[in-house]
Amino acid sequence: MTNKNYLWSGDDNQSIDAELMDFMAGADIKLDKYLFVYDIRASQAHIGGLKTIGILSQQEYQKLYACMSELKELYQKGKFILDNSYEDGHSAIEFYLTEKLGDLGKKAHTGRSRNDQVLTCTRLFQKHKLQQIQELAKNLAGAVLDLAKQHKKTAMPGYTHLQRAMPNTVASWLAGFAESLIDDGYLLRSTINYIDCSPLGTAAGFGVPLDLPRAQVAKELGFERLQINPVYAQNSRGKFDLVVLQSLYQLMLNVRRFSWDLSLYMTAEFGFITLDKTHTTGSSIMPNKSNPDVVE
């Protein structure tokens, strides 16, 4: 990576040690591949705000917006590659704009730091993925309930300490997991609401001396509210991410418990459930084996 590909590089022609940079930020570009389209989306909203306050003319805005749209299309088609020639995705956007539009490309970053830039695209990514996962959890709960309806009168033992305890039904066992998935959906929805605030415009934690139309930009990006205090916006790093991870952990805890039950009930000792051969693996030395790797 050469000196020209760092946004913070000076004009003294001195480059940071490549191995040191790889140690500090070598994984950034790999992770930014997941965030890149959200970063472009946030950048397009940001330049809309710059146009509102007169930093950009209508013509400049249109050129920048079109160039960003072009970059997004090239990236989605695999014709623009994020690689280690860029420090991160944010740098890649700016270098692309300046390569295509010259000094105009640099104006896109006016009133913005990579600090609020990465917070914004990360939050957009998290919101979108949580919405998708919430829908998957809802669909899975519905499928489990449909199966439970078919087994209202199918008896099975209820176990405690892996010992038969009370009579139960397959429907009751399945419906319990369906209800847990429904609760997980509520938790995911609450998490989306919790993180649904825009940090864009807070810069590196101290704001900027521009009257940025933060509410307008937040609305365009689909955020419900603003993070008002710039210091808090940066302090929310990790804090919001942890809440996202905790909500996903709760969901996966239920999936794990269900998978454990399935794995147990498929054993010869229980024999309640069988999997189709298309969903099991075998053994290289024991041809009698049918392994439920998919649920394990």
XYZ file of C-alpha atoms in Angstrom, residues 24-277:
254
model
C -3.203 -2.454 13.074
C -5.754 -2.453 10.258
C -5.095 -5.449 8.029
C -8.551 -6.922 8.595
C -10.428 -3.643 8.099
C -10.853 -3.934 4.361
C -12.153 -7.506 4.671
C -14.857 -6.424 7.103
C -15.662 -3.283 5.133
C -16.789 -5.450 2.234
C -19.952 -6.104 4.248
C -20.433 -2.385 4.914
C -19.475 -0.874 1.575
C -22.924 -0.444 0.008
C -24.242 1.018 3.274
C -21.279 3.388 3.343
C -22.123 4.571 -0.162
C -25.773 5.025 0.788
C -24.816 7.126 3.815
C -22.401 9.157 1.689
C -25.151 9.941 -0.789
C -27.401 11.141 2.023
C -24.554 13.211 3.446
C -23.920 15.091 0.201
C -27.657 15.794 0.067
C -27.218 17.589 3.381
C -24.225 19.495 2.039
C -26.360 20.652 -0.879
C -29.062 21.853 1.509
C -26.642 24.162 3.338
C -24.973 25.404 0.169
C -21.645 23.595 0.402
C -22.484 21.823 -2.855
C -24.305 23.211 -5.852
C -27.070 21.200 -7.492
C -24.720 20.297 -10.338
C -21.941 19.221 -7.969
C -24.391 17.142 -5.961
C -25.684 15.396 -9.062
C -22.170 14.570 -10.256
C -21.160 13.163 -6.874
C -24.396 11.214 -6.458
C -24.096 9.684 -9.935
C -20.462 8.773 -9.329
C -21.352 7.047 -6.066
C -24.171 5.159 -7.774
C -21.714 4.070 -10.442
C -19.286 2.841 -7.772
C -22.036 0.881 -6.025
C -23.050 -0.798 -9.284
C -19.461 -1.672 -10.157
C -18.918 -3.125 -6.691
C -22.074 -5.232 -6.789
C -21.071 -6.572 -10.212
C -17.592 -7.442 -8.969
C -15.920 -4.868 -11.211
C -14.662 -2.715 -8.349
C -12.607 -4.694 -5.857
C -11.950 -3.675 -2.275
C -8.426 -4.878 -1.579
C -5.398 -3.933 0.467
C -4.535 -1.059 -1.845
C -7.062 0.851 0.286
C -6.862 1.369 4.012
C -10.628 0.885 4.356
C -13.912 1.219 2.486
C -14.250 4.900 3.391
C -10.917 5.634 1.743
C -11.933 3.636 -1.309
C -15.015 5.808 -1.816
C -13.086 9.047 -1.552
C -10.256 7.902 -3.806
C -12.755 6.750 -6.425
C -14.556 10.095 -6.331
C -11.357 12.123 -6.595
C -10.042 9.928 -9.398
C -13.239 10.489 -11.376
C -14.111 14.061 -10.359
C -10.889 15.634 -9.134
C -11.154 18.133 -6.272
C -14.936 17.884 -6.331
C -14.581 14.343 -5.020
C -12.873 15.660 -1.896
C -15.832 17.909 -1.070
C -18.014 14.865 -0.363
C -16.265 14.375 2.982
C -16.866 17.957 4.150
C -18.265 18.064 7.683
C -17.698 14.373 8.266
C -15.114 12.177 9.993
C -14.481 8.525 9.380
C -15.637 8.129 12.991
C -19.256 9.078 12.368
C -19.014 7.602 8.880
C -18.219 4.094 10.133
C -20.780 4.353 12.934
C -23.472 5.253 10.406
C -22.794 2.524 7.879
C -22.378 -0.066 10.647
C -25.717 0.918 12.142
C -27.436 0.755 8.757
C -25.951 -2.702 8.240
C -27.062 -3.875 11.682
C -30.601 -2.574 11.248
C -30.982 -4.264 7.873
C -29.579 -7.607 9.020
C -31.613 -7.618 12.226
C -34.771 -6.984 10.185
C -33.901 -9.937 7.964
C -33.165 -12.180 10.939
C -36.391 -11.117 12.639
C -38.317 -12.179 9.539
C -36.460 -15.516 9.463
C -37.280 -16.125 13.134
C -40.936 -15.323 12.456
C -41.054 -17.722 9.506
C -39.309 -20.461 11.475
C -41.761 -20.051 14.366
C -44.635 -20.383 11.914
C -43.160 -23.529 10.378
C -42.638 -25.098 13.813
C -46.220 -24.260 14.807
C -47.542 -25.787 11.592
C -45.692 -28.983 12.433
C -46.993 -28.886 16.007
C -50.594 -28.748 14.730
C -50.014 -32.051 12.973
C -49.013 -33.719 16.239
C -51.553 -32.515 18.779
C -52.301 -36.090 19.792
C -48.832 -37.564 19.274
C -47.629 -38.619 22.727
C -44.047 -38.374 23.907
C -42.399 -38.427 27.327
C -41.465 -35.222 29.078
C -37.962 -35.449 30.517
C -36.120 -33.965 33.464
C -32.488 -34.948 34.078
C -32.867 -37.139 30.963
C -35.314 -39.287 32.934
C -38.932 -39.769 31.936
C -40.978 -37.467 34.144
C -44.487 -36.764 32.804
C -46.599 -37.484 29.729
C -46.283 -34.834 27.043
C -47.093 -34.334 23.366
C -44.921 -33.568 20.361
C -47.120 -30.505 19.819
C -46.297 -29.131 23.270
C -42.580 -29.726 22.768
C -42.554 -27.995 19.376
C -44.820 -25.131 20.416
C -42.457 -24.293 23.246
C -39.687 -23.583 20.766
C -42.042 -21.639 18.527
C -43.003 -19.371 21.419
C -39.353 -18.800 22.278
C -38.714 -17.757 18.667
C -41.627 -15.327 18.842
C -40.113 -13.781 21.975
C -36.787 -13.560 20.160
C -38.571 -11.604 17.457
C -39.746 -9.088 20.078
C -36.181 -8.786 21.354
C -34.818 -8.250 17.848
C -37.449 -5.577 17.229
C -36.517 -3.855 20.498
C -32.850 -3.977 19.512
C -33.627 -2.378 16.156
C -35.494 0.399 17.971
C -32.620 0.826 20.416
C -29.970 1.336 17.727
C -32.265 3.304 15.388
C -30.495 6.637 15.807
C -28.206 8.502 13.441
C -24.679 9.465 14.523
C -23.948 11.152 11.187
C -22.852 14.747 11.731
C -21.166 14.171 15.091
C -17.766 13.824 13.377
C -14.973 12.571 15.668
C -16.938 13.228 18.848
C -16.936 17.021 18.967
C -19.265 18.030 16.136
C -18.408 20.362 13.251
C -18.745 24.156 12.794
C -21.381 23.705 10.104
C -25.151 23.860 10.370
C -25.583 20.352 9.002
C -29.235 19.317 8.433
C -28.790 16.216 10.553
C -32.501 15.490 10.941
C -33.043 15.664 7.167
C -30.172 13.276 6.484
C -31.262 10.902 9.258
C -34.775 10.753 7.830
C -33.430 10.008 4.363
C -31.434 7.122 5.779
C -34.470 5.757 7.610
C -33.336 6.536 11.157
C -36.028 7.215 13.736
C -34.052 9.761 15.751
C -30.669 11.462 16.180
C -27.833 10.830 18.562
C -27.634 14.378 19.881
C -24.418 14.489 21.871
C -21.274 14.005 19.740
C -19.268 12.572 22.636
C -21.944 9.991 23.367
C -22.194 9.068 19.693
C -18.577 7.912 19.767
C -18.968 6.332 23.192
C -21.815 4.236 21.804
C -19.234 2.233 19.871
C -19.226 -1.229 21.336
C -22.221 -0.389 23.537
C -24.726 -0.726 20.708
C -22.787 -3.572 19.135
C -22.961 -5.527 22.377
C -26.752 -5.149 22.500
C -26.959 -6.475 18.929
C -24.778 -9.459 19.824
C -26.803 -10.172 22.966
C -30.061 -10.271 21.008
C -28.510 -12.650 18.485
C -27.145 -14.766 21.326
C -30.636 -15.172 22.764
C -31.905 -16.364 19.394
C -29.037 -18.798 18.920
C -29.492 -20.099 22.468
C -32.971 -21.286 21.488
C -31.715 -22.707 18.198
C -28.988 -24.558 20.078
C -31.454 -26.048 22.565
C -33.753 -27.165 19.786
C -30.837 -28.670 17.880
C -29.697 -30.503 20.990
C -33.144 -32.032 21.443
C -33.193 -33.081 17.802
C -29.754 -34.642 18.085
C -30.721 -36.525 21.235
C -34.057 -37.769 19.916
C -32.357 -39.108 16.762
C -30.180 -41.518 18.728
C -30.995 -45.221 18.737
C -31.690 -44.980 22.463
C -34.573 -42.548 21.846
C -35.511 -43.120 18.211
C -38.216 -40.434 18.094
C -36.937 -38.675 14.982
C -35.208 -39.637 11.751
C -33.567 -37.451 9.168
C -33.682 -38.081 5.463
C -30.420 -39.429 4.041
